[in-house]
Coordinates of C-alpha atoms in Angstrom, one line a residue:
M5 CA 0.0 -0.4 -0.5
R6 CA 2.4 2.2 0.9
L7 CA 5.1 1.8 -2.3
T8 CA 1.2 2.7 -4.6
R9 CA 0.1 5.5 -1.8
K10 CA 3.8 7.5 -3.6
S11 CA 3.6 7.1 -6.9
T12 CA 0.6 8.3 -6.8
L13 CA 2.0 11.6 -4.7
K14 CA 4.7 12.0 -7.2
K15 CA 2.1 12.0 -10.1
C16 CA 0.3 14.4 -7.6
G17 CA 2.8 16.7 -6.7
A18 CA 2.2 19.3 -3.4
V19 CA -1.4 19.8 -3.7
A20 CA -2.7 19.9 -0.5
A21 CA -5.8 18.0 -2.4
S22 CA -5.4 15.8 -3.9
V23 CA -2.0 14.1 -1.8
V24 CA -5.3 14.8 1.3
L25 CA -7.2 12.5 -0.9
A26 CA -4.3 10.3 -1.8
I27 CA -3.6 9.5 2.4
T28 CA -8.2 8.6 2.9
G29 CA -7.9 5.9 0.4
L30 CA -5.0 4.6 3.1
L31 CA -6.4 5.3 6.0
A32 CA -9.4 3.9 5.3
G33 CA -7.2 0.9 5.3
A34 CA -5.1 0.4 7.9
G35 CA -7.3 0.0 10.5
T36 CA -5.6 -1.2 14.4
A37 CA -7.7 -2.9 16.9
T38 CA -8.9 0.3 18.3
A39 CA -13.2 1.4 17.0
G40 CA -11.8 5.5 16.7
P41 CA -12.5 6.5 12.3
A42 CA -10.2 5.0 10.0
G43 CA -9.2 2.9 12.4
A44 CA -7.2 5.1 14.3
T45 CA -6.1 5.0 18.4
N46 CA -6.6 8.1 20.2
I47 CA -4.3 9.9 22.4
R48 CA -6.7 12.5 24.3
G49 CA -5.6 12.3 27.9
V50 CA -2.8 9.3 27.1
D51 CA 0.1 12.0 25.9
P52 CA 0.8 14.1 27.3
G53 CA 0.0 18.5 26.2
D54 CA -2.9 20.7 24.4
T55 CA -3.1 17.2 21.4
D56 CA -6.1 18.2 20.4
R57 CA -4.8 21.9 19.3
M58 CA -1.4 19.6 18.5
I59 CA -2.6 18.0 15.4
E60 CA -4.4 20.5 14.2
R61 CA -1.1 23.0 13.8
L62 CA 0.5 19.3 13.0
C63 CA -2.9 19.0 9.9
S64 CA -3.0 22.9 9.5
Q65 CA 0.9 22.6 7.4
E66 CA 1.7 22.0 4.0
T67 CA 2.4 19.0 3.2
S68 CA 4.7 18.0 1.2
L69 CA 6.3 15.5 -1.4
T70 CA 7.1 13.5 2.3
G71 CA 3.7 14.6 4.1
V72 CA 4.7 16.7 6.9
Y73 CA 6.8 16.9 10.4
G74 CA 5.4 17.2 13.8
A75 CA 8.2 18.0 17.1
L76 CA 6.7 16.8 21.2
N77 CA 8.7 17.1 23.8
V78 CA 7.0 14.8 26.0
D79 CA 8.0 16.3 29.8
T80 CA 6.1 19.1 28.6
G81 CA 3.6 18.3 25.5
E82 CA 4.6 20.9 24.3
F83 CA 4.7 21.4 20.4
K84 CA 6.8 22.8 17.1
T85 CA 6.4 21.8 13.2
R86 CA 9.5 20.8 11.7
D87 CA 10.2 24.9 10.6
E88 CA 9.7 26.2 14.7
Y89 CA 12.5 23.0 15.8
L90 CA 14.6 24.2 12.8
R91 CA 14.9 27.6 14.4
D92 CA 13.9 27.8 18.5
V93 CA 14.8 24.1 19.1
F94 CA 18.2 22.0 16.6
G95 CA 19.1 23.2 13.4
L96 CA 18.9 19.9 12.6
W97 CA 16.0 17.3 12.4
K98 CA 17.8 15.0 14.5
P99 CA 16.0 14.6 17.8
A100 CA 17.4 16.4 20.9
G101 CA 16.6 15.4 24.7
P102 CA 12.8 14.9 25.5
W103 CA 11.8 16.2 21.6
E104 CA 10.8 13.8 19.8
L105 CA 11.1 13.6 16.2
F106 CA 7.8 12.5 13.0
R107 CA 6.8 13.0 10.0
G108 CA 3.4 11.2 8.4
W109 CA 0.4 12.7 6.7
C110 CA -3.1 13.8 7.7
G111 CA -6.4 12.7 6.6
Y112 CA -10.0 13.6 7.0
A113 CA -11.8 9.9 9.4
E114 CA -16.1 10.5 8.7
A115 CA -16.8 9.8 12.8
S116 CA -20.4 10.9 13.2
T117 CA -23.5 13.0 10.9
W118 CA -26.6 13.5 12.9
S119 CA -29.3 16.2 11.6
I120 CA -31.1 19.6 13.6
K121 CA -32.8 21.9 12.3
G122 CA -31.6 25.3 10.9
D123 CA -32.4 29.3 12.0
T124 CA -35.3 30.2 10.8
V125 CA -35.2 33.8 8.7
R126 CA -38.1 35.2 6.9
T127 CA -38.0 34.7 2.9
S128 CA -40.8 37.4 2.9
R129 CA -41.3 41.2 3.0
W130 CA -43.7 42.2 5.6
I131 CA -47.6 42.9 4.5
G132 CA -49.9 44.6 6.6
N133 CA -53.2 45.6 6.9
K134 CA -54.6 48.0 8.2
G135 CA -58.7 48.3 7.9
S136 CA -61.1 47.0 10.3
A137 CA -61.8 43.1 8.6
D138 CA -59.8 40.1 7.2
D139 CA -57.1 40.7 4.0
K140 CA -55.6 38.4 1.5
E141 CA -52.1 38.7 -0.3
T142 CA -50.2 37.4 -2.3
F143 CA -46.6 36.3 -0.6
V144 CA -43.9 35.7 -3.0
S145 CA -40.9 34.1 -0.7
S146 CA -37.3 32.9 -1.1
Y147 CA -34.7 30.9 -0.1
S148 CA -31.5 29.1 -1.3
T149 CA -30.1 26.5 0.6
K150 CA -26.3 27.8 3.0
T151 CA -23.5 25.0 4.4
F152 CA -20.7 25.6 6.1
A153 CA -17.6 25.0 8.4
K154 CA -15.8 24.9 11.7
K155 CA -13.3 23.9 13.2
S156 CA -13.6 22.5 17.0
V157 CA -10.3 24.7 17.4
G158 CA -8.2 26.7 16.0
G159 CA -9.3 29.5 13.6
T160 CA -11.4 29.3 10.1
I161 CA -10.7 26.6 8.1
S162 CA -10.3 27.7 4.4
L163 CA -13.3 27.1 2.1
S164 CA -10.8 25.3 0.0
L165 CA -10.8 22.6 2.3
A166 CA -14.0 22.4 3.2
K167 CA -14.7 21.7 0.1
S168 CA -12.5 18.6 0.1
I169 CA -14.0 17.1 3.2
F170 CA -17.0 17.8 2.6
S171 CA -18.1 16.9 -0.6
G172 CA -18.0 13.3 -0.7
T173 CA -14.6 13.4 -2.7
V174 CA -13.3 13.4 1.1
G175 CA -14.1 11.7 4.7
G176 CA -17.7 10.4 2.8
S177 CA -21.0 11.9 1.7
A178 CA -24.7 11.1 3.9
G179 CA -26.3 10.7 0.2
Y180 CA -29.6 12.0 -1.8
E181 CA -30.3 14.6 1.4
W182 CA -26.3 16.0 2.0
G183 CA -26.6 19.7 0.5
W184 CA -23.0 20.3 0.6
E185 CA -21.9 22.8 -2.5
K186 CA -25.3 21.2 -4.4
E187 CA -27.0 25.0 -4.0
S188 CA -30.6 25.1 -4.1
R189 CA -33.0 27.8 -4.3
F190 CA -37.1 28.3 -5.1
E191 CA -39.2 30.6 -4.7
T192 CA -42.5 30.2 -4.2
R193 CA -46.6 32.2 -4.0
S194 CA -49.0 31.5 -1.3
E195 CA -52.1 33.0 -0.9
K196 CA -52.1 34.4 3.0
T197 CA -55.3 35.9 6.0
I198 CA -54.4 38.6 7.3
P199 CA -55.6 39.8 10.3
P200 CA -57.2 43.6 10.6
C201 CA -54.4 45.9 12.0
R202 CA -51.5 43.2 11.7
Q203 CA -48.5 42.3 9.4
V204 CA -47.5 39.4 8.3
A205 CA -44.5 37.5 6.5
V206 CA -43.6 34.1 6.0
T207 CA -40.1 32.6 7.5
W208 CA -38.6 29.7 6.2
T209 CA -36.6 26.7 8.6
P210 CA -34.7 24.9 6.9
Y211 CA -34.1 21.1 8.4
Q212 CA -30.4 20.5 8.5
R213 CA -27.4 17.8 7.7
V214 CA -23.7 17.0 9.5
V215 CA -21.4 15.7 8.7
R216 CA -18.1 15.7 11.6
V217 CA -15.4 14.6 10.5
N218 CA -12.0 13.5 12.8
P219 CA -8.3 15.0 11.4
V220 CA -6.2 11.7 10.9
F221 CA -2.9 11.6 11.1
Y222 CA -0.9 8.5 9.8
V223 CA 2.6 8.4 11.3
E224 CA 6.1 7.4 8.5
D225 CA 8.8 7.1 10.1
Y226 CA 8.9 8.4 14.8
E227 CA 12.6 8.9 16.5
W228 CA 13.6 9.8 19.9
N229 CA 17.2 9.6 21.0
K230 CA 17.7 8.8 24.9
G231 CA 20.9 8.8 24.7
N232 CA 22.4 6.4 23.2
G233 CA 21.7 7.0 19.8
D234 CA 19.2 7.5 17.2
R235 CA 16.9 5.1 17.2
T236 CA 13.8 5.4 14.4
V237 CA 10.1 2.9 14.6
H238 CA 7.4 3.0 12.7
S239 CA 4.0 3.6 15.1
W240 CA 3.5 6.7 17.3
R241 CA 5.3 6.2 19.9
D242 CA 6.5 2.5 19.1
R243 CA 2.5 1.3 20.4
G244 CA 1.7 -0.9 17.5
Y245 CA -0.6 1.7 16.3
R246 CA 0.1 3.9 13.2
T247 CA -3.2 6.2 13.1
I248 CA -3.8 8.4 15.4
Y249 CA -6.2 11.5 16.2
S250 CA -7.0 13.9 19.1
H251 CA -11.1 13.4 19.7
G252 CA -10.9 16.6 20.7
Y253 CA -10.3 18.5 17.1
Y254 CA -12.7 18.0 14.4
I255 CA -14.4 20.1 11.9
D256 CA -17.8 20.2 10.9
G257 CA -19.5 20.5 7.7
I258 CA -23.2 21.8 8.1
S259 CA -25.6 22.0 4.7
D260 CA -29.0 22.0 4.3
K261 CA -30.4 19.1 3.1
L262 CA -31.8 18.4 0.1
L263 CA -35.1 16.6 -0.8
P264 CA -35.1 13.5 -3.3
N265 CA -36.2 15.8 -6.3
G266 CA -33.0 18.9 -5.3
Q267 CA -35.7 21.0 -3.2
P268 CA -34.5 22.3 -0.1
D269 CA -36.0 20.5 2.6
G270 CA -37.4 22.3 6.1
R271 CA -40.6 24.3 7.2
E272 CA -42.4 27.6 6.2
D273 CA -44.9 29.1 8.6
K274 CA -46.8 32.8 8.7
I275 CA -45.6 35.2 11.4
E276 CA -46.7 38.3 11.9
E277 CA -46.9 40.6 14.5
K278 CA -49.9 43.3 16.0
L279 CA -49.5 47.3 13.9
D280 CA -49.9 50.2 15.6
P281 CA -53.5 50.9 16.5
K282 CA -53.6 54.4 15.9
S283 CA -52.5 53.4 12.2
C284 CA -54.9 51.4 11.9
T285 CA -59.2 51.5 11.0
Q286 CA -60.9 51.9 14.0

């Protein structure tokens, strides 16, 4: 498997999205005995330091043809990227003291998916009735689907990465209900009754799908030196597992759900408000 993946990466060059796509197939088949996403082992609460932030910073680096690099101080839990390590700790990429070095690949494994109700929005203009009897008006209501993503730690997620994860090419797709990058809009006309001295509008509450992915790291090399020479292994801290994640670091993609016919799924409601009685016919 490793030879196939490296060959693919050489063809793809240094384009980060292509690297992610190549790694995902490998991770799906590289499971360990644990039940984590993509068979990864959760290191949160096991290894020192803020492992959520460590995985976030590790996998936020631009991926080279040889992967991404990190350094962990196993005494303090401090994490550094390769550039930070070369600048702040040691001018060579070699383990020193409590600093252990690693190289590998990041991917995005779907962890779970569920449905929610989105925020209710007004989709028509207000129409008022200042008379003393019911009135009927035709309301024009329009809406277009929404998609966005957010991270549990770190800054905002880039649009290009979100697209690669949630378009179905990386992570996973939730079938026809998943509306990521499948923009749909509607415009409806409906006649509604407006009571006297009231104004009425139409709202839309979208039904949405959340897909959560956990960034995972596949270990190629892990190195340390305890004073008796450099040692290199090929699992995380020589514990036998090659794919890790930190449970508290995840990325959520949220999108309006679509019906089988491609239309947005949700609920339309009529809302009304009182007008100033002084402006209405008595």
